[in-house]
Short mmCIF file of C-alpha atoms in Angstrom, two decimals:
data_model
loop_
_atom_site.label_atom_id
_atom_site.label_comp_id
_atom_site.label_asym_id
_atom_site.label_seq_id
_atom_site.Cartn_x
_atom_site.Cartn_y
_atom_site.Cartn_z
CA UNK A 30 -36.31 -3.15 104.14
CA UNK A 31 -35.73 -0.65 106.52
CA UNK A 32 -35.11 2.21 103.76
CA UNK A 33 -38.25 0.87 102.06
CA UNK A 34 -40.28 1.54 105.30
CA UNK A 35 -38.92 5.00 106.14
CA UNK A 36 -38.24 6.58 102.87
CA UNK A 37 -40.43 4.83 100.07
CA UNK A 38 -39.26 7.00 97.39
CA UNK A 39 -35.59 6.70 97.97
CA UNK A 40 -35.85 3.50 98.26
CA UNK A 41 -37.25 3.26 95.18
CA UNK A 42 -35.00 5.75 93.10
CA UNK A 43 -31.99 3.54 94.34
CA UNK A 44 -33.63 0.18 92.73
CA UNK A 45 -34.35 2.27 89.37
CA UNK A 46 -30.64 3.34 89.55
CA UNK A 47 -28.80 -0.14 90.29
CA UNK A 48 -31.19 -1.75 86.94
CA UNK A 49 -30.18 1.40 84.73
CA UNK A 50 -26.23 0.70 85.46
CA UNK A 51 -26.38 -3.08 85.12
CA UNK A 52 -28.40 -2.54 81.90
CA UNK A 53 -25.92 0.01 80.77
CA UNK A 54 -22.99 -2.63 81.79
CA UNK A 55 -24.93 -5.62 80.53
CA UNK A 56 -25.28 -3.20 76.86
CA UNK A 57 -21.41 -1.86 76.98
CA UNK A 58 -20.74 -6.01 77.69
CA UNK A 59 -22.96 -7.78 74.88
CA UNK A 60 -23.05 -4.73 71.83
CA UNK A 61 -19.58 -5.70 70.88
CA UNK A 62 -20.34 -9.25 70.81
CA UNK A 63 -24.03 -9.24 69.31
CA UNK A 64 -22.39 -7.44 66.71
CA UNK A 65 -19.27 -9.22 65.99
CA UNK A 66 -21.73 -12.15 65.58
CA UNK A 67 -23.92 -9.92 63.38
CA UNK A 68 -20.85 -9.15 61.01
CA UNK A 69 -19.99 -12.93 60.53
CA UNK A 70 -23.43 -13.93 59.17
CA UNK A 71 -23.34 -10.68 56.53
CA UNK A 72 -21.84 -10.83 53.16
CA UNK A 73 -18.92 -8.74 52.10
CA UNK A 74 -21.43 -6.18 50.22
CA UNK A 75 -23.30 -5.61 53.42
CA UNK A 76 -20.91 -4.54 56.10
CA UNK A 77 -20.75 -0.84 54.77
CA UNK A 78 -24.19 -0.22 54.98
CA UNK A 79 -26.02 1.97 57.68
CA UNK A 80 -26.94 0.40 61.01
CA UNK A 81 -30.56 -0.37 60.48
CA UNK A 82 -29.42 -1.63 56.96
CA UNK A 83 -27.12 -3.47 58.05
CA UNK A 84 -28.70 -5.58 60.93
CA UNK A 85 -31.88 -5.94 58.55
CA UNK A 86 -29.79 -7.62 55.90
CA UNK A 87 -30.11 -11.07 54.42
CA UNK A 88 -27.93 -13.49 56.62
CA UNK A 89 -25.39 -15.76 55.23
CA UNK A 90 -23.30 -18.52 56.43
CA UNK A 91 -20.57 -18.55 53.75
CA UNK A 92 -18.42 -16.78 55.78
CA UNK A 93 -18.39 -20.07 58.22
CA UNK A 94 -17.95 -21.80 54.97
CA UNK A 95 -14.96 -20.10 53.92
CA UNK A 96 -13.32 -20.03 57.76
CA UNK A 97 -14.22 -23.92 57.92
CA UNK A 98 -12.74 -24.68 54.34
CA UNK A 99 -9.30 -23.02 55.18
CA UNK A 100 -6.70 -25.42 56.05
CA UNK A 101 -4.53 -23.11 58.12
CA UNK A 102 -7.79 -22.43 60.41
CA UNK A 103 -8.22 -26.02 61.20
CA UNK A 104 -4.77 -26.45 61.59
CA UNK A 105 -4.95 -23.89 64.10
CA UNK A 106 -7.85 -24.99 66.37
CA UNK A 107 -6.15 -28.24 66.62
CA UNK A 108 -2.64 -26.50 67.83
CA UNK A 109 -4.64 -24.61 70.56
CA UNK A 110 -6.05 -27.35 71.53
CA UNK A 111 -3.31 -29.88 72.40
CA UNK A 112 -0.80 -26.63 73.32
CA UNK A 113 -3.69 -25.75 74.99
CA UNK A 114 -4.47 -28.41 77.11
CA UNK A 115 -1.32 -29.80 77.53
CA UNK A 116 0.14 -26.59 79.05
CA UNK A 117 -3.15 -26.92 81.51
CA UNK A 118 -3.05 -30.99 82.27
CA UNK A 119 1.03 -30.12 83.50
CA UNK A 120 0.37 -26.78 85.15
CA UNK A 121 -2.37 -28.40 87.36
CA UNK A 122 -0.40 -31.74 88.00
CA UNK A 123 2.71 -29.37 89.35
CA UNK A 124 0.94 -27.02 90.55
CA UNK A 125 -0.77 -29.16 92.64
CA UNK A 126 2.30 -30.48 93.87
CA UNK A 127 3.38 -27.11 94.72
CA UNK A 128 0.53 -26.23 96.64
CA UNK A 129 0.25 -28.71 98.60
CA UNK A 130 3.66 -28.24 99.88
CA UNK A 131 3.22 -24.70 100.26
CA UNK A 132 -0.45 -25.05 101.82
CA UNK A 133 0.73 -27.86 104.30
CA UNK A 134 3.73 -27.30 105.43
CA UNK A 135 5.93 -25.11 107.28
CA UNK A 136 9.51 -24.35 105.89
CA UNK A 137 12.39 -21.11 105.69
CA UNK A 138 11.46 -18.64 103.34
CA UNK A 139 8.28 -20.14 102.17
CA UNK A 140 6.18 -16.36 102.09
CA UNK A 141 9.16 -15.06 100.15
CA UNK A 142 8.40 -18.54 97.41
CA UNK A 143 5.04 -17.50 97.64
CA UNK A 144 5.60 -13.95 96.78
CA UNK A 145 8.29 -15.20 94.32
CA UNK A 146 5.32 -17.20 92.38
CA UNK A 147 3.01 -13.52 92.07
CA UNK A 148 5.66 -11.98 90.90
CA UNK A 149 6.29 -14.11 87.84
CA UNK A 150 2.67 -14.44 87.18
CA UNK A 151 2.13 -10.97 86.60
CA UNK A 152 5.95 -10.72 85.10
CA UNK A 153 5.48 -9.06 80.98
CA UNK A 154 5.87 -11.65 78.68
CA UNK A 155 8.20 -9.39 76.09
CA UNK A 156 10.88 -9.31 79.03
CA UNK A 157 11.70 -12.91 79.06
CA UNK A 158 10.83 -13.48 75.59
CA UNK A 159 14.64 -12.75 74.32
CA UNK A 160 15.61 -15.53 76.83
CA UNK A 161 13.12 -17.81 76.03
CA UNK A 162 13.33 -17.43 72.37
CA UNK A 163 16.96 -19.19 72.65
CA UNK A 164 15.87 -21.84 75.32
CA UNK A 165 13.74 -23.35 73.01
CA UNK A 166 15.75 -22.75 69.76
CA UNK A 167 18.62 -24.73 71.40
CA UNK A 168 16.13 -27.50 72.51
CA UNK A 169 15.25 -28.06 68.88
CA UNK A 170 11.39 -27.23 70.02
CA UNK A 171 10.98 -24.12 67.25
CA UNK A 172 7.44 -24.27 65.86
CA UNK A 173 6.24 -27.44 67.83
CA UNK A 174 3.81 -27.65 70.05
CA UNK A 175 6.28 -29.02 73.01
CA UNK A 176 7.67 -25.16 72.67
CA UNK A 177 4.69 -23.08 72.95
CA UNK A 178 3.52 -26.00 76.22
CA UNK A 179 7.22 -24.96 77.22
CA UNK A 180 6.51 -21.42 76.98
CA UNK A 181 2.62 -20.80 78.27
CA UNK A 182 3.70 -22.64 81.51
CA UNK A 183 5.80 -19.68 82.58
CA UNK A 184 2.23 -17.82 83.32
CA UNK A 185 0.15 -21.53 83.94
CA UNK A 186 2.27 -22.59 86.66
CA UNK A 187 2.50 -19.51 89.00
CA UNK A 188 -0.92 -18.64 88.37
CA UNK A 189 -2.23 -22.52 89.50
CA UNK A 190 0.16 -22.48 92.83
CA UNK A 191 -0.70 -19.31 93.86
CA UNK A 192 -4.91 -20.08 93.45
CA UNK A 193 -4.93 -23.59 94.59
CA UNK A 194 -2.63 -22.75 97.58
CA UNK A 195 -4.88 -20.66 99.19
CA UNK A 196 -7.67 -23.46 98.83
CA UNK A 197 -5.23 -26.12 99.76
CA UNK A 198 -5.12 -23.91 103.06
CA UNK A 199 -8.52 -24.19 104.32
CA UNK A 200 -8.93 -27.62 103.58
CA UNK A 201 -9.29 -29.53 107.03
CA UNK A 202 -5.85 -31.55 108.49
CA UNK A 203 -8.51 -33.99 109.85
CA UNK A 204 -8.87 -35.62 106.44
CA UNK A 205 -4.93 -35.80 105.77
CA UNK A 206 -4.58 -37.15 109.47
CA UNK A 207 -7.67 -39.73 108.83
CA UNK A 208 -6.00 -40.87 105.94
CA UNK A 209 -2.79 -41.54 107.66
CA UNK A 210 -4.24 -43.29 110.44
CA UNK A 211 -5.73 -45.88 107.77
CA UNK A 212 -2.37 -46.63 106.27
CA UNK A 213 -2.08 -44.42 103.24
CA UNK A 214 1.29 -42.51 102.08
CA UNK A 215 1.41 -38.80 100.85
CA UNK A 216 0.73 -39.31 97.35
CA UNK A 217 -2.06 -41.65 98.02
CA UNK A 218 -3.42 -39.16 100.61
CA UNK A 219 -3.12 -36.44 98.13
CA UNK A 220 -4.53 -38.43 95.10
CA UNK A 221 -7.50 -40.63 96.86
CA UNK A 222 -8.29 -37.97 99.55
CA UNK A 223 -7.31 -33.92 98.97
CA UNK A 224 -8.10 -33.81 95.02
CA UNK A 225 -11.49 -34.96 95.25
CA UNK A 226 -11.99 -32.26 97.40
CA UNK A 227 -9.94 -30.03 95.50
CA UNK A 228 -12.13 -30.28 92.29
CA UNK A 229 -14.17 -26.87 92.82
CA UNK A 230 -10.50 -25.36 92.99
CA UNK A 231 -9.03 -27.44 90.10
CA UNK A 232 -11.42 -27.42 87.89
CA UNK A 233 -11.80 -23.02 88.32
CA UNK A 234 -7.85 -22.64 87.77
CA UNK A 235 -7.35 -25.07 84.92
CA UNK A 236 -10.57 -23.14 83.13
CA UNK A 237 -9.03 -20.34 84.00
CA UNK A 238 -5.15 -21.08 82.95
CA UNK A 239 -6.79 -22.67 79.39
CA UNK A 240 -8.53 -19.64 78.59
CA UNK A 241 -5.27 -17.73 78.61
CA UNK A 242 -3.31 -20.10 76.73
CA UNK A 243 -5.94 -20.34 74.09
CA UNK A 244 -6.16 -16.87 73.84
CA UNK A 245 -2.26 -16.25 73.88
CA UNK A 246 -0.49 -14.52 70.95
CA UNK A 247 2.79 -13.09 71.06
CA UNK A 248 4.55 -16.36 72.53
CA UNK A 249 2.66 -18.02 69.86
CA UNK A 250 3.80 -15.70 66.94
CA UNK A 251 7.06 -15.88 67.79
CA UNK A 252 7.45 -19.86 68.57
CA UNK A 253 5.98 -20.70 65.21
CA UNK A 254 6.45 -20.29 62.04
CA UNK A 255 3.96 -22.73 59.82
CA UNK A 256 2.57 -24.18 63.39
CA UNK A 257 0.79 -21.42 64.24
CA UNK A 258 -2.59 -21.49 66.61
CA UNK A 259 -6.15 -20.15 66.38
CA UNK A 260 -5.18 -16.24 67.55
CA UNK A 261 -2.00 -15.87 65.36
CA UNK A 262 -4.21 -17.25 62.24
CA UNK A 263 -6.95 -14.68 62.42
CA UNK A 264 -4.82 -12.27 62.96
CA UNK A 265 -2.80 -12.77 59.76
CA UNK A 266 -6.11 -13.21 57.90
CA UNK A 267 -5.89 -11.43 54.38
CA UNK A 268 -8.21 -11.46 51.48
CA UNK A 269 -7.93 -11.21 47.45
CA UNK A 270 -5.28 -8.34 47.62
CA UNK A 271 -3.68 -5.96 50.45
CA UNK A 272 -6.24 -4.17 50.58
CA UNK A 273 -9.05 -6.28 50.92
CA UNK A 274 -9.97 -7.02 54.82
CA UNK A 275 -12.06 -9.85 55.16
CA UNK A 276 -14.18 -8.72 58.12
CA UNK A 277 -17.06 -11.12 57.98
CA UNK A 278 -14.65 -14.10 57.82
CA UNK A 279 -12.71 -12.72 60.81
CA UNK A 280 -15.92 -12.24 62.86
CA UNK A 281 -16.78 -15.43 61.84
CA UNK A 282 -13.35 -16.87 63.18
CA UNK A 283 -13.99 -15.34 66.27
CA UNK A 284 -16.87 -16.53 67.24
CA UNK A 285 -16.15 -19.93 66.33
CA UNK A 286 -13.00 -19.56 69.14
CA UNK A 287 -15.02 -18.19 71.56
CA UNK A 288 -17.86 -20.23 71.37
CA UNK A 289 -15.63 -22.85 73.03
CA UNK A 290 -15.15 -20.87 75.93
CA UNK A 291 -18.71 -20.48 76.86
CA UNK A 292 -19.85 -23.47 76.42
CA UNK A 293 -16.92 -24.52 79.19
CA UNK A 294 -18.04 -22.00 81.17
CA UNK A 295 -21.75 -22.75 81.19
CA UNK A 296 -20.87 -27.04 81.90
CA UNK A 297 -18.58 -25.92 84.77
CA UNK A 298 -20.78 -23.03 86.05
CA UNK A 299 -21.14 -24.56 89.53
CA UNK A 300 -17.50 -25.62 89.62
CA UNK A 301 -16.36 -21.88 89.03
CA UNK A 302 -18.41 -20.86 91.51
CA UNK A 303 -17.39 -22.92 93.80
CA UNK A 304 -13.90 -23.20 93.76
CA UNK A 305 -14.18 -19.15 93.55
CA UNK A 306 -16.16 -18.70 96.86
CA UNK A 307 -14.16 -21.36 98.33
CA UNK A 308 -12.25 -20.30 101.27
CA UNK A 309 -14.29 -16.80 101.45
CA UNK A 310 -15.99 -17.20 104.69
CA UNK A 311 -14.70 -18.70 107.68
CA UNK A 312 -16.99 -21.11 109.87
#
C-alpha cells in the first residue's frame, strides 16, 4: 500500500509483471496437459495434422474404448491399486510408530536415525535394486504384488517418518499427559488421542507416498513379469506392427491414471493444506 501511495506507476508495473509470470507458469503448467488430453480424444488420422487442424478436429472416444477393452490395462489399474495402497496403509501404520518415538522421546543417537531416514529417502533406486532383486526372488514374491509392497516401502517408509515426525513434534505434551492422567496406555493414547490430531499430517503424507508408488516404474518393471501395473503397461504399449505408435491410446491411458490423482487431491484439498502448513508458525 505504501508503494501504491508513493510511486503509482511502479506499483502498478510490478502487479502487471507478477500476472504475466504466473500466466506464463500457469501456460508452461497446463499446455502439456490440455494437449495430452486433446491427443486422446483424436483419431489416429488426425494427430499429424497442423495445430489449428488438429485442435479443430472431430473428437472421438474410441481411443478410451480401446484402452478400456484391453485386458492388460485393467489388469494394471487394479495392481496399482492394491500395491498401491497397501505399500501406503503399512508405511503410515510404521511410520507412525516411528515418529512418534522419534517426535516424543529422547534417546542416544536419535539425530543420527533421523538423518539415517533422509538419507535413504532420497537414496537412487538402481543402487539397491541388485540387492533387492534377490531379496525378493528368494522370498518366492517375483511378480506378486507382496514384492512390489516389499519394494515401494524402501522410499514410503523414510519419507512418512521423516514428515510426520516433524508434526508429531509440535503437537502439545498436554494431550499425551491428559490422557495418562485418565488411565489410558501408549497405544491407546496414540490411537484415541494423537492420530485424530494427526489427520492433516496423515492424510498429506499417505497422498503424497501413494502418488509415488502409483507412479513408480523401474521397481515395477523389474518385479514383474505378467503382473505388471498401470506405468509399466503404457509404457510397453504397441500397435498393429513396430512401427505403429499408438499415441491417442497412450494419451488416453494417461489421463485415465491421472485423473485419479486429482480428484484425491481436490477431496483432500484442505487436508494437504493443512497438514503442509502445520508446524510453520510458532504461537
Amino acid at each position: 500500500m505504501y508503494l501504491r501511495r508513493t510511486n503509482p506507476t511502479l506499483y502498478y508495473l510490478q502487479r502487471i509483471g507478477f500476472y504475466v509470470l504466473v500466466a506464463v507458469i500457469t501456460l508452461y503448467l497446463l499446455v502439456p496437459f490440455f494437449w495430452a488430453v486433446l491427443t486422446s480424444f483424436r483419431s489416429a488420422g488426425d494427430l499429424f495434422l497442423q495445430p489449428a487442424a488438429f485442435i479443430a478436429a472431430p473428437s472421438t472416444l474410441g481411443n478410451y474404448a480401446d484402452v478400456f477393452g484391453n485386458p492388460g490395462f485393467r489388469n494394471g489399474l487394479l495392481y496399482s491399486t492394491v500395491t498401491a495402497v497397501g505399500a501406503v496403509l503399512i508405511a503410515l501404520l510404521f511410520g507412525s510408530f516411528a515418529a512418534y518415538a522419534l517426535g516424543r522421546f529422547r534417546f542416544k543417537f536419535k539425530s543420527a536415525v533421523l538423518y539415517i531416514v533422509l538419507a535413504v529417502s532420497v537414496f537412487p533406486q538402481i543402487a539397491v535394486l541388485g540387492g533387492l532383486y534377490t531379496l525378493i526372488n528368494s522370498l518366492n514374491l517375483y511378480n506378486s504384488p507382496g514384492g512390489l509392497i516389499l519394494s515401494y516401502l524402501i522410499f514410503t517408509i523414510p519419507f512418512t517418518v521423516w514428515v510426520l515426525t516433524s508434526f508429531v513434534r509440535d503437537i502439545p505434551g498436554e494431550l499425551e499427559e491428559a490422557a495418562l492422567v485418565d488411565g489410558a496406555s501408549p497405544l491407546q493414547t496414540l490411537f484415541r488421542v494423537l492420530f485424530p490430531v494427526m489427520m492433516p499430517a496423515l492424510v498429506t503424507t499417505g497422498l503424497l507416498a501413494f502418488i509415488n508408488a502409483w507412479n513408480e516404474y523401474l521397481f515395477a518393471l523389474t518385479f514383474t513379469s505378467t503382473r505388471r501395473t498401470v506405468p509399466v503397461v503404457i509404457a510397453n504399449y504397441s500397435g498393429a506392427t513396430q512401427f505403429d505408435q499408438p499415441w491417442g491410446q497412450i494419451m488416453a491411458a494417461s489421463i485415465v491414471v491421472t485423473v485419479p490423482l486429482i480428484i484425491l487431491v481436490l477431496v483432500f484439498q484442505r487436508n494437504i493444506v493443512s497438514g503442509l502448513t502445520a508446524g510453520a508458525v510458532k504461537g
